[in-house]
Structure formats: structure tokens, C-alpha cells
Amino acid sequence: MSNFNQVILMGNLTRDPELSYTPGKTAVVEFGLAVNRKWKKQDGSEGDEVLFIDCQMYGKRAEVVNKHFTKGNSIFVQGRLRFEQWESGGKKHSRIWVLVENFEFVGEKSK
């Protein structure tokens, strides 16, 4: 059986995109995404949850995101989950992040 790894999210940027380039001159943009979820609890009150996700994108699309998005803008992203581990100061760390392959503007463009 094949495995499947696809993520689709819509949320708001938590910070301005950060653009850099690889030694091979490929554009790389990183940004944080906040995805909000609201629901009604059994007691009638409203539940609220925010998920913060690190995102990374490569190539021409990375330059487009950097040019047109700023902190607070809404964005729709599609990509794959990635897992990263490292050691720092004798402690092991890990994180899950999204490698964004496609995006869509949501609402008005900025910049």
C-alpha cells in the first residue's frame, strides 16, 4: 500500500515572510501560519484553538509569496508535512513543518 502525505491549510501569516537563497540561487521563503478553529461546546460556550505552523516554500512561488504577503494576511496552502530533528546544547529537538507546494491568495493582496 502506498503512503500519502498532503496538507491543505488556510490561515493568517504570523510574521512577514523571510526570503533567502540557496547556494544554487534557488529562492526559499519561510513564514509562520496561524490556523484558527472555533466550535460550540456541550455547555453552549464557544471553544477556540489556534495551531501555529512553520511553512517553507522554494522557487519562483517563494518570491511571489515574499512580494505579496505580510504579517496578518490570509493564505491558502497545499503541501507536505516534513519532520526535522537536531541536537543543540546537549538536548534533542524536533519539529513538524509544512513544505508548501502551492498557494492561493485569500481576500485582498497586500504590498
PDB file of N, CA and C in Angstrom:
ATOM      1  N   MET A   1       0.835  -1.176   0.000  1.00  0.00           N
ATOM      2  CA  MET A   1       0.000   0.000   0.000  1.00  0.00           C
ATOM      3  C   MET A   1       0.885   1.245   0.000  1.00  0.00           C
ATOM      4  N   SER A   2       0.529   2.224  -0.799  1.00  0.00           N
ATOM      5  CA  SER A   2       1.262   3.490  -0.855  1.00  0.00           C
ATOM      6  C   SER A   2       0.946   4.361   0.347  1.00  0.00           C
ATOM      7  N   ASN A   3       1.870   5.251   0.649  1.00  0.00           N
ATOM      8  CA  ASN A   3       1.639   6.249   1.684  1.00  0.00           C
ATOM      9  C   ASN A   3       1.184   7.538   1.024  1.00  0.00           C
ATOM     10  N   PHE A   4       0.530   8.382   1.799  1.00  0.00           N
ATOM     11  CA  PHE A   4       0.002   9.635   1.270  1.00  0.00           C
ATOM     12  C   PHE A   4       0.296  10.737   2.271  1.00  0.00           C
ATOM     13  N   ASN A   5       0.895  11.817   1.833  1.00  0.00           N
ATOM     14  CA  ASN A   5       1.256  12.925   2.708  1.00  0.00           C
ATOM     15  C   ASN A   5       0.870  14.223   2.011  1.00  0.00           C
ATOM     16  N   GLN A   6      -0.298  14.753   2.352  1.00  0.00           N
ATOM     17  CA  GLN A   6      -0.750  16.015   1.781  1.00  0.00           C
ATOM     18  C   GLN A   6      -1.468  16.811   2.853  1.00  0.00           C
ATOM     19  N   VAL A   7      -1.163  18.099   2.911  1.00  0.00           N
ATOM     20  CA  VAL A   7      -1.747  19.002   3.892  1.00  0.00           C
ATOM     21  C   VAL A   7      -2.379  20.169   3.148  1.00  0.00           C
ATOM     22  N   ILE A   8      -3.582  20.544   3.547  1.00  0.00           N
ATOM     23  CA  ILE A   8      -4.258  21.717   2.999  1.00  0.00           C
ATOM     24  C   ILE A   8      -4.677  22.574   4.184  1.00  0.00           C
ATOM     25  N   LEU A   9      -4.222  23.829   4.202  1.00  0.00           N
ATOM     26  CA  LEU A   9      -4.499  24.726   5.325  1.00  0.00           C
ATOM     27  C   LEU A   9      -4.859  26.115   4.822  1.00  0.00           C
ATOM     28  N   MET A  10      -5.666  26.814   5.612  1.00  0.00           N
ATOM     29  CA  MET A  10      -5.919  28.221   5.361  1.00  0.00           C
ATOM     30  C   MET A  10      -5.783  28.941   6.688  1.00  0.00           C
ATOM     31  N   GLY A  11      -4.988  30.004   6.692  1.00  0.00           N
ATOM     32  CA  GLY A  11      -4.779  30.742   7.924  1.00  0.00           C
ATOM     33  C   GLY A  11      -4.162  32.094   7.643  1.00  0.00           C
ATOM     34  N   ASN A  12      -3.611  32.700   8.697  1.00  0.00           N
ATOM     35  CA  ASN A  12      -3.008  34.028   8.603  1.00  0.00           C
ATOM     36  C   ASN A  12      -1.525  33.956   8.921  1.00  0.00           C
ATOM     37  N   LEU A  13      -0.740  34.731   8.193  1.00  0.00           N
ATOM     38  CA  LEU A  13       0.701  34.782   8.461  1.00  0.00           C
ATOM     39  C   LEU A  13       0.955  35.391   9.841  1.00  0.00           C
ATOM     40  N   THR A  14       1.814  34.746  10.620  1.00  0.00           N
ATOM     41  CA  THR A  14       2.146  35.239  11.962  1.00  0.00           C
ATOM     42  C   THR A  14       3.327  36.197  11.941  1.00  0.00           C
ATOM     43  N   ARG A  15       4.013  36.262  10.828  1.00  0.00           N
ATOM     44  CA  ARG A  15       5.147  37.182  10.670  1.00  0.00           C
ATOM     45  C   ARG A  15       5.356  37.424   9.171  1.00  0.00           C
ATOM     46  N   ASP A  16       6.079  38.473   8.857  1.00  0.00           N
ATOM     47  CA  ASP A  16       6.403  38.730   7.455  1.00  0.00           C
ATOM     48  C   ASP A  16       7.236  37.576   6.905  1.00  0.00           C
ATOM     49  N   PRO A  17       7.039  37.215   5.638  1.00  0.00           N
ATOM     50  CA  PRO A  17       7.861  36.164   5.036  1.00  0.00           C
ATOM     51  C   PRO A  17       9.340  36.551   5.059  1.00  0.00           C
ATOM     52  N   GLU A  18      10.198  35.543   5.217  1.00  0.00           N
ATOM     53  CA  GLU A  18      11.651  35.755   5.226  1.00  0.00           C
ATOM     54  C   GLU A  18      12.241  35.045   4.010  1.00  0.00           C
ATOM     55  N   LEU A  19      12.757  35.829   3.071  1.00  0.00           N
ATOM     56  CA  LEU A  19      13.289  35.288   1.822  1.00  0.00           C
ATOM     57  C   LEU A  19      14.800  35.152   1.900  1.00  0.00           C
ATOM     58  N   SER A  20      15.298  34.008   1.430  1.00  0.00           N
ATOM     59  CA  SER A  20      16.740  33.791   1.303  1.00  0.00           C
ATOM     60  C   SER A  20      16.965  32.968   0.037  1.00  0.00           C
ATOM     61  N   TYR A  21      18.230  32.697  -0.253  1.00  0.00           N
ATOM     62  CA  TYR A  21      18.562  31.924  -1.453  1.00  0.00           C
ATOM     63  C   TYR A  21      19.559  30.831  -1.093  1.00  0.00           C
ATOM     64  N   THR A  22      19.397  29.676  -1.714  1.00  0.00           N
ATOM     65  CA  THR A  22      20.341  28.579  -1.530  1.00  0.00           C
ATOM     66  C   THR A  22      21.634  28.932  -2.267  1.00  0.00           C
ATOM     67  N   PRO A  23      22.734  28.208  -2.012  1.00  0.00           N
ATOM     68  CA  PRO A  23      23.970  28.455  -2.773  1.00  0.00           C
ATOM     69  C   PRO A  23      23.761  28.326  -4.287  1.00  0.00           C
ATOM     70  N   GLY A  24      22.791  27.506  -4.689  1.00  0.00           N
ATOM     71  CA  GLY A  24      22.471  27.360  -6.109  1.00  0.00           C
ATOM     72  C   GLY A  24      21.515  28.424  -6.627  1.00  0.00           C
ATOM     73  N   LYS A  25      21.241  29.443  -5.809  1.00  0.00           N
ATOM     74  CA  LYS A  25      20.402  30.592  -6.161  1.00  0.00           C
ATOM     75  C   LYS A  25      18.914  30.272  -6.276  1.00  0.00           C
ATOM     76  N   THR A  26      18.442  29.227  -5.593  1.00  0.00           N
ATOM     77  CA  THR A  26      17.013  28.935  -5.523  1.00  0.00           C
ATOM     78  C   THR A  26      16.408  29.740  -4.379  1.00  0.00           C
ATOM     79  N   ALA A  27      15.306  30.422  -4.656  1.00  0.00           N
ATOM     80  CA  ALA A  27      14.631  31.215  -3.624  1.00  0.00           C
ATOM     81  C   ALA A  27      13.988  30.295  -2.591  1.00  0.00           C
ATOM     82  N   VAL A  28      14.085  30.692  -1.322  1.00  0.00           N
ATOM     83  CA  VAL A  28      13.463  29.970  -0.209  1.00  0.00           C
ATOM     84  C   VAL A  28      12.755  31.009   0.651  1.00  0.00           C
ATOM     85  N   VAL A  29      11.479  30.787   0.924  1.00  0.00           N
ATOM     86  CA  VAL A  29      10.763  31.692   1.823  1.00  0.00           C
ATOM     87  C   VAL A  29      10.224  30.888   3.001  1.00  0.00           C
ATOM     88  N   GLU A  30      10.315  31.478   4.177  1.00  0.00           N
ATOM     89  CA  GLU A  30       9.776  30.867   5.391  1.00  0.00           C
ATOM     90  C   GLU A  30       8.786  31.835   6.012  1.00  0.00           C
ATOM     91  N   PHE A  31       7.690  31.281   6.530  1.00  0.00           N
ATOM     92  CA  PHE A  31       6.699  32.098   7.226  1.00  0.00           C
ATOM     93  C   PHE A  31       5.951  31.223   8.220  1.00  0.00           C
ATOM     94  N   GLY A  32       5.372  31.869   9.208  1.00  0.00           N
ATOM     95  CA  GLY A  32       4.544  31.178  10.180  1.00  0.00           C
ATOM     96  C   GLY A  32       3.085  31.335   9.789  1.00  0.00           C
ATOM     97  N   LEU A  33       2.292  30.317  10.092  1.00  0.00           N
ATOM     98  CA  LEU A  33       0.871  30.320   9.762  1.00  0.00           C
ATOM     99  C   LEU A  33       0.075  30.009  11.020  1.00  0.00           C
ATOM    100  N   ALA A  34      -0.952  30.799  11.292  1.00  0.00           N
ATOM    101  CA  ALA A  34      -1.865  30.539  12.403  1.00  0.00           C
ATOM    102  C   ALA A  34      -3.194  30.081  11.818  1.00  0.00           C
ATOM    103  N   VAL A  35      -3.646  28.900  12.242  1.00  0.00           N
ATOM    104  CA  VAL A  35      -4.912  28.344  11.780  1.00  0.00           C
ATOM    105  C   VAL A  35      -5.847  28.293  12.986  1.00  0.00           C
ATOM    106  N   ASN A  36      -6.971  29.004  12.889  1.00  0.00           N
ATOM    107  CA  ASN A  36      -7.925  29.091  13.996  1.00  0.00           C
ATOM    108  C   ASN A  36      -9.064  28.106  13.816  1.00  0.00           C
ATOM    109  N   ARG A  37      -9.522  27.565  14.933  1.00  0.00           N
ATOM    110  CA  ARG A  37     -10.673  26.666  14.932  1.00  0.00           C
ATOM    111  C   ARG A  37     -11.589  27.084  16.072  1.00  0.00           C
ATOM    112  N   LYS A  38     -12.866  27.252  15.765  1.00  0.00           N
ATOM    113  CA  LYS A  38     -13.865  27.578  16.786  1.00  0.00           C
ATOM    114  C   LYS A  38     -14.950  26.519  16.736  1.00  0.00           C
ATOM    115  N   TRP A  39     -15.523  26.212  17.895  1.00  0.00           N
ATOM    116  CA  TRP A  39     -16.606  25.249  17.969  1.00  0.00           C
ATOM    117  C   TRP A  39     -17.466  25.558  19.177  1.00  0.00           C
ATOM    118  N   LYS A  40     -18.656  24.986  19.179  1.00  0.00           N
ATOM    119  CA  LYS A  40     -19.566  25.165  20.298  1.00  0.00           C
ATOM    120  C   LYS A  40     -19.435  23.958  21.220  1.00  0.00           C
ATOM    121  N   LYS A  41     -19.146  24.229  22.485  1.00  0.00           N
ATOM    122  CA  LYS A  41     -19.002  23.164  23.479  1.00  0.00           C
ATOM    123  C   LYS A  41     -20.374  22.662  23.915  1.00  0.00           C
ATOM    124  N   GLN A  42     -20.393  21.524  24.604  1.00  0.00           N
ATOM    125  CA  GLN A  42     -21.654  20.947  25.067  1.00  0.00           C
ATOM    126  C   GLN A  42     -22.402  21.878  26.006  1.00  0.00           C
ATOM    127  N   ASP A  43     -21.674  22.701  26.772  1.00  0.00           N
ATOM    128  CA  ASP A  43     -22.333  23.628  27.701  1.00  0.00           C
ATOM    129  C   ASP A  43     -22.807  24.907  27.011  1.00  0.00           C
ATOM    130  N   GLY A  44     -22.627  25.000  25.692  1.00  0.00           N
ATOM    131  CA  GLY A  44     -23.085  26.157  24.933  1.00  0.00           C
ATOM    132  C   GLY A  44     -22.038  27.241  24.746  1.00  0.00           C
ATOM    133  N   SER A  45     -20.953  27.176  25.497  1.00  0.00           N
ATOM    134  CA  SER A  45     -19.897  28.173  25.339  1.00  0.00           C
ATOM    135  C   SER A  45     -19.079  27.866  24.079  1.00  0.00           C
ATOM    136  N   GLU A  46     -18.304  28.854  23.683  1.00  0.00           N
ATOM    137  CA  GLU A  46     -17.515  28.697  22.462  1.00  0.00           C
ATOM    138  C   GLU A  46     -16.096  28.252  22.785  1.00  0.00           C
ATOM    139  N   GLY A  47     -15.641  27.214  22.113  1.00  0.00           N
ATOM    140  CA  GLY A  47     -14.259  26.768  22.227  1.00  0.00           C
ATOM    141  C   GLY A  47     -13.423  27.423  21.142  1.00  0.00           C
ATOM    142  N   ASP A  48     -12.169  27.647  21.441  1.00  0.00           N
ATOM    143  CA  ASP A  48     -11.278  28.312  20.494  1.00  0.00           C
ATOM    144  C   ASP A  48      -9.904  27.659  20.580  1.00  0.00           C
ATOM    145  N   GLU A  49      -9.300  27.419  19.427  1.00  0.00           N
ATOM    146  CA  GLU A  49      -7.986  26.784  19.384  1.00  0.00           C
ATOM    147  C   GLU A  49      -7.203  27.394  18.228  1.00  0.00           C
ATOM    148  N   VAL A  50      -5.935  27.653  18.465  1.00  0.00           N
ATOM    149  CA  VAL A  50      -5.064  28.180  17.410  1.00  0.00           C
ATOM    150  C   VAL A  50      -3.883  27.233  17.246  1.00  0.00           C
ATOM    151  N   LEU A  51      -3.618  26.853  16.021  1.00  0.00           N
ATOM    152  CA  LEU A  51      -2.491  25.991  15.694  1.00  0.00           C
ATOM    153  C   LEU A  51      -1.467  26.836  14.940  1.00  0.00           C
ATOM    154  N   PHE A  52      -0.225  26.846  15.422  1.00  0.00           N
ATOM    155  CA  PHE A  52       0.844  27.609  14.779  1.00  0.00           C
ATOM    156  C   PHE A  52       1.743  26.644  14.012  1.00  0.00           C
ATOM    157  N   ILE A  53       1.948  26.937  12.733  1.00  0.00           N
ATOM    158  CA  ILE A  53       2.671  26.031  11.849  1.00  0.00           C
ATOM    159  C   ILE A  53       3.759  26.794  11.099  1.00  0.00           C
ATOM    160  N   ASP A  54       4.970  26.242  11.082  1.00  0.00           N
ATOM    161  CA  ASP A  54       6.051  26.803  10.273  1.00  0.00           C
ATOM    162  C   ASP A  54       5.903  26.280   8.848  1.00  0.00           C
ATOM    163  N   CYS A  55       6.103  27.173   7.874  1.00  0.00           N
ATOM    164  CA  CYS A  55       5.984  26.811   6.466  1.00  0.00           C
ATOM    165  C   CYS A  55       7.235  27.244   5.716  1.00  0.00           C
ATOM    166  N   GLN A  56       7.551  26.485   4.672  1.00  0.00           N
ATOM    167  CA  GLN A  56       8.700  26.792   3.825  1.00  0.00           C
ATOM    168  C   GLN A  56       8.315  26.500   2.380  1.00  0.00           C
ATOM    169  N   MET A  57       8.790  27.351   1.464  1.00  0.00           N
ATOM    170  CA  MET A  57       8.469  27.196   0.049  1.00  0.00           C
ATOM    171  C   MET A  57       9.699  27.557  -0.780  1.00  0.00           C
ATOM    172  N   TYR A  58       9.855  26.904  -1.932  1.00  0.00           N
ATOM    173  CA  TYR A  58      11.023  27.104  -2.793  1.00  0.00           C
ATOM    174  C   TYR A  58      10.618  27.618  -4.174  1.00  0.00           C
ATOM    175  N   GLY A  59      11.591  28.235  -4.853  1.00  0.00           N
ATOM    176  CA  GLY A  59      11.428  28.610  -6.252  1.00  0.00           C
ATOM    177  C   GLY A  59      10.721  29.935  -6.472  1.00  0.00           C
ATOM    178  N   LYS A  60      10.202  30.099  -7.681  1.00  0.00           N
ATOM    179  CA  LYS A  60       9.534  31.341  -8.082  1.00  0.00           C
ATOM    180  C   LYS A  60       8.355  31.659  -7.167  1.00  0.00           C
ATOM    181  N   ARG A  61       7.620  30.631  -6.759  1.00  0.00           N
ATOM    182  CA  ARG A  61       6.477  30.858  -5.867  1.00  0.00           C
ATOM    183  C   ARG A  61       6.921  31.477  -4.548  1.00  0.00           C
ATOM    184  N   ALA A  62       8.106  31.115  -4.084  1.00  0.00           N
ATOM    185  CA  ALA A  62       8.634  31.699  -2.846  1.00  0.00           C
ATOM    186  C   ALA A  62       8.807  33.206  -3.005  1.00  0.00           C
ATOM    187  N   GLU A  63       9.302  33.628  -4.158  1.00  0.00           N
ATOM    188  CA  GLU A  63       9.473  35.062  -4.411  1.00  0.00           C
ATOM    189  C   GLU A  63       8.127  35.778  -4.489  1.00  0.00           C
ATOM    190  N   VAL A  64       7.123  35.116  -5.058  1.00  0.00           N
ATOM    191  CA  VAL A  64       5.782  35.708  -5.149  1.00  0.00           C
ATOM    192  C   VAL A  64       5.187  35.888  -3.753  1.00  0.00           C
ATOM    193  N   VAL A  65       5.309  34.870  -2.907  1.00  0.00           N
ATOM    194  CA  VAL A  65       4.800  34.982  -1.533  1.00  0.00           C
ATOM    195  C   VAL A  65       5.509  36.120  -0.808  1.00  0.00           C
ATOM    196  N   ASN A  66       6.816  36.204  -0.946  1.00  0.00           N
ATOM    197  CA  ASN A  66       7.567  37.271  -0.286  1.00  0.00           C
ATOM    198  C   ASN A  66       7.126  38.656  -0.765  1.00  0.00           C
ATOM    199  N   LYS A  67       6.819  38.779  -2.047  1.00  0.00           N
ATOM    200  CA  LYS A  67       6.440  40.074  -2.625  1.00  0.00           C
ATOM    201  C   LYS A  67       5.032  40.510  -2.225  1.00  0.00           C
ATOM    202  N   HIS A  68       4.094  39.567  -2.126  1.00  0.00           N
ATOM    203  CA  HIS A  68       2.683  39.928  -1.982  1.00  0.00           C
ATOM    204  C   HIS A  68       2.073  39.709  -0.597  1.00  0.00           C
ATOM    205  N   PHE A  69       2.788  39.088   0.322  1.00  0.00           N
ATOM    206  CA  PHE A  69       2.200  38.792   1.630  1.00  0.00           C
ATOM    207  C   PHE A  69       2.971  39.462   2.759  1.00  0.00           C
ATOM    208  N   THR A  70       2.239  39.846   3.796  1.00  0.00           N
ATOM    209  CA  THR A  70       2.826  40.382   5.022  1.00  0.00           C
ATOM    210  C   THR A  70       2.107  39.764   6.214  1.00  0.00           C
ATOM    211  N   LYS A  71       2.649  39.999   7.384  1.00  0.00           N
ATOM    212  CA  LYS A  71       2.056  39.503   8.628  1.00  0.00           C
ATOM    213  C   LYS A  71       0.567  39.861   8.673  1.00  0.00           C
ATOM    214  N   GLY A  72      -0.267  38.879   9.023  1.00  0.00           N
ATOM    215  CA  GLY A  72      -1.705  39.093   9.144  1.00  0.00           C
ATOM    216  C   GLY A  72      -2.504  38.726   7.916  1.00  0.00           C
ATOM    217  N   ASN A  73      -1.858  38.649   6.732  1.00  0.00           N
ATOM    218  CA  ASN A  73      -2.579  38.283   5.511  1.00  0.00           C
ATOM    219  C   ASN A  73      -3.037  36.834   5.563  1.00  0.00           C
ATOM    220  N   SER A  74      -4.192  36.579   4.942  1.00  0.00           N
ATOM    221  CA  SER A  74      -4.701  35.210   4.821  1.00  0.00           C
ATOM    222  C   SER A  74      -4.082  34.541   3.601  1.00  0.00           C
ATOM    223  N   ILE A  75      -3.845  33.237   3.728  1.00  0.00           N
ATOM    224  CA  ILE A  75      -3.276  32.455   2.628  1.00  0.00           C
ATOM    225  C   ILE A  75      -3.818  31.029   2.708  1.00  0.00           C
ATOM    226  N   PHE A  76      -3.997  30.413   1.561  1.00  0.00           N
ATOM    227  CA  PHE A  76      -4.405  29.016   1.436  1.00  0.00           C
ATOM    228  C   PHE A  76      -3.184  28.271   0.919  1.00  0.00           C
ATOM    229  N   VAL A  77      -2.744  27.239   1.633  1.00  0.00           N
ATOM    230  CA  VAL A  77      -1.550  26.499   1.213  1.00  0.00           C
ATOM    231  C   VAL A  77      -1.836  25.008   1.078  1.00  0.00           C
ATOM    232  N   GLN A  78      -1.106  24.378   0.175  1.00  0.00           N
ATOM    233  CA  GLN A  78      -1.158  22.932  -0.019  1.00  0.00           C
ATOM    234  C   GLN A  78       0.279  22.451  -0.074  1.00  0.00           C
ATOM    235  N   GLY A  79       0.569  21.375   0.649  1.00  0.00           N
ATOM    236  CA  GLY A  79       1.931  20.865   0.649  1.00  0.00           C
ATOM    237  C   GLY A  79       2.055  19.547   1.385  1.00  0.00           C
ATOM    238  N   ARG A  80       3.277  19.285   1.891  1.00  0.00           N
ATOM    239  CA  ARG A  80       3.577  18.026   2.578  1.00  0.00           C
ATOM    240  C   ARG A  80       4.144  18.310   3.961  1.00  0.00           C
ATOM    241  N   LEU A  81       3.840  17.435   4.903  1.00  0.00           N
ATOM    242  CA  LEU A  81       4.451  17.524   6.223  1.00  0.00           C
ATOM    243  C   LEU A  81       5.885  17.041   6.145  1.00  0.00           C
ATOM    244  N   ARG A  82       6.762  17.724   6.862  1.00  0.00           N
ATOM    245  CA  ARG A  82       8.168  17.326   6.959  1.00  0.00           C
ATOM    246  C   ARG A  82       8.536  17.231   8.434  1.00  0.00           C
ATOM    247  N   PHE A  83       9.443  16.334   8.757  1.00  0.00           N
ATOM    248  CA  PHE A  83       9.898  16.137  10.130  1.00  0.00           C
ATOM    249  C   PHE A  83      11.388  16.410  10.190  1.00  0.00           C
ATOM    250  N   GLU A  84      11.804  17.152  11.206  1.00  0.00           N
ATOM    251  CA  GLU A  84      13.203  17.541  11.338  1.00  0.00           C
ATOM    252  C   GLU A  84      13.648  17.292  12.779  1.00  0.00           C
ATOM    253  N   GLN A  85      14.850  16.757  12.954  1.00  0.00           N
ATOM    254  CA  GLN A  85      15.435  16.538  14.281  1.00  0.00           C
ATOM    255  C   GLN A  85      16.820  17.158  14.315  1.00  0.00           C
ATOM    256  N   TRP A  86      17.200  17.696  15.492  1.00  0.00           N
ATOM    257  CA  TRP A  86      18.544  18.226  15.671  1.00  0.00           C
ATOM    258  C   TRP A  86      18.881  18.230  17.152  1.00  0.00           C
ATOM    259  N   GLU A  87      20.153  18.415  17.412  1.00  0.00           N
ATOM    260  CA  GLU A  87      20.630  18.470  18.788  1.00  0.00           C
ATOM    261  C   GLU A  87      21.312  19.813  19.003  1.00  0.00           C
ATOM    262  N   SER A  88      21.016  20.440  20.143  1.00  0.00           N
ATOM    263  CA  SER A  88      21.582  21.744  20.470  1.00  0.00           C
ATOM    264  C   SER A  88      21.760  21.831  21.982  1.00  0.00           C
ATOM    265  N   GLY A  89      22.960  22.148  22.407  1.00  0.00           N
ATOM    266  CA  GLY A  89      23.217  22.261  23.838  1.00  0.00           C
ATOM    267  C   GLY A  89      22.986  20.961  24.587  1.00  0.00           C
ATOM    268  N   GLY A  90      23.221  19.848  23.920  1.00  0.00           N
ATOM    269  CA  GLY A  90      23.035  18.550  24.555  1.00  0.00           C
ATOM    270  C   GLY A  90      21.588  18.083  24.619  1.00  0.00           C
ATOM    271  N   LYS A  91      20.662  18.864  24.078  1.00  0.00           N
ATOM    272  CA  LYS A  91      19.246  18.486  24.078  1.00  0.00           C
ATOM    273  C   LYS A  91      18.795  18.156  22.666  1.00  0.00           C
ATOM    274  N   LYS A  92      17.938  17.155  22.571  1.00  0.00           N
ATOM    275  CA  LYS A  92      17.367  16.784  21.279  1.00  0.00           C
ATOM    276  C   LYS A  92      16.099  17.598  21.042  1.00  0.00           C
ATOM    277  N   HIS A  93      15.959  18.075  19.825  1.00  0.00           N
ATOM    278  CA  HIS A  93      14.797  18.863  19.429  1.00  0.00           C
ATOM    279  C   HIS A  93      14.195  18.248  18.170  1.00  0.00           C
ATOM    280  N   SER A  94      12.923  18.527  17.949  1.00  0.00           N
ATOM    281  CA  SER A  94      12.266  18.095  16.720  1.00  0.00           C
ATOM    282  C   SER A  94      11.123  19.053  16.412  1.00  0.00           C
ATOM    283  N   ARG A  95      10.722  19.041  15.166  1.00  0.00           N
ATOM    284  CA  ARG A  95       9.576  19.845  14.754  1.00  0.00           C
ATOM    285  C   ARG A  95       8.959  19.236  13.504  1.00  0.00           C
ATOM    286  N   ILE A  96       7.694  19.514  13.334  1.00  0.00           N
ATOM    287  CA  ILE A  96       6.982  19.161  12.110  1.00  0.00           C
ATOM    288  C   ILE A  96       6.622  20.476  11.436  1.00  0.00           C
ATOM    289  N   TRP A  97       6.865  20.566  10.143  1.00  0.00           N
ATOM    290  CA  TRP A  97       6.566  21.777   9.399  1.00  0.00           C
ATOM    291  C   TRP A  97       6.001  21.405   8.037  1.00  0.00           C
ATOM    292  N   VAL A  98       5.514  22.403   7.312  1.00  0.00           N
ATOM    293  CA  VAL A  98       4.897  22.158   6.007  1.00  0.00           C
ATOM    294  C   VAL A  98       5.803  22.676   4.891  1.00  0.00           C
ATOM    295  N   LEU A  99       6.124  21.800   3.961  1.00  0.00           N
ATOM    296  CA  LEU A  99       6.802  22.183   2.725  1.00  0.00           C
ATOM    297  C   LEU A  99       5.689  22.539   1.736  1.00  0.00           C
ATOM    298  N   VAL A 100       5.501  23.827   1.506  1.00  0.00           N
ATOM    299  CA  VAL A 100       4.392  24.311   0.680  1.00  0.00           C
ATOM    300  C   VAL A 100       4.734  24.132  -0.795  1.00  0.00           C
ATOM    301  N   GLU A 101       3.810  23.518  -1.520  1.00  0.00           N
ATOM    302  CA  GLU A 101       3.993  23.300  -2.953  1.00  0.00           C
ATOM    303  C   GLU A 101       3.142  24.247  -3.786  1.00  0.00           C
ATOM    304  N   ASN A 102       1.969  24.618  -3.280  1.00  0.00           N
ATOM    305  CA  ASN A 102       1.064  25.535  -3.973  1.00  0.00           C
ATOM    306  C   ASN A 102       0.408  26.455  -2.958  1.00  0.00           C
ATOM    307  N   PHE A 103      -0.022  27.616  -3.416  1.00  0.00           N
ATOM    308  CA  PHE A 103      -0.740  28.543  -2.544  1.00  0.00           C
ATOM    309  C   PHE A 103      -1.772  29.305  -3.354  1.00  0.00           C
ATOM    310  N   GLU A 104      -2.721  29.895  -2.658  1.00  0.00           N
ATOM    311  CA  GLU A 104      -3.729  30.753  -3.282  1.00  0.00           C
ATOM    312  C   GLU A 104      -3.895  32.002  -2.434  1.00  0.00           C
ATOM    313  N   PHE A 105      -4.137  33.123  -3.091  1.00  0.00           N
ATOM    314  CA  PHE A 105      -4.479  34.349  -2.386  1.00  0.00           C
ATOM    315  C   PHE A 105      -5.872  34.180  -1.785  1.00  0.00           C
ATOM    316  N   VAL A 106      -6.073  34.710  -0.590  1.00  0.00           N
ATOM    317  CA  VAL A 106      -7.388  34.721   0.054  1.00  0.00           C
ATOM    318  C   VAL A 106      -7.659  36.173   0.422  1.00  0.00           C
ATOM    319  N   GLY A 107      -8.742  36.739  -0.072  1.00  0.00           N
ATOM    320  CA  GLY A 107      -9.007  38.152   0.209  1.00  0.00           C
ATOM    321  C   GLY A 107      -8.151  39.031  -0.675  1.00  0.00           C
ATOM    322  N   GLU A 108      -7.889  40.247  -0.191  1.00  0.00           N
ATOM    323  CA  GLU A 108      -7.127  41.213  -0.979  1.00  0.00           C
ATOM    324  C   GLU A 108      -5.633  40.975  -0.867  1.00  0.00           C
ATOM    325  N   LYS A 109      -4.915  41.260  -1.945  1.00  0.00           N
ATOM    326  CA  LYS A 109      -3.455  41.199  -1.931  1.00  0.00           C
ATOM    327  C   LYS A 109      -2.923  42.419  -1.197  1.00  0.00           C
ATOM    328  N   SER A 110      -1.775  42.253  -0.556  1.00  0.00           N
ATOM    329  CA  SER A 110      -1.140  43.401   0.088  1.00  0.00           C
ATOM    330  C   SER A 110       0.178  43.695  -0.601  1.00  0.00           C
ATOM    331  N   LYS A 111       0.928  44.648  -0.010  1.00  0.00           N
ATOM    332  CA  LYS A 111       2.217  45.121  -0.558  1.00  0.00           C
ATOM    333  C   LYS A 111       1.957  45.777  -1.879  1.00  0.00           C
TER     334      LYS A 111
END
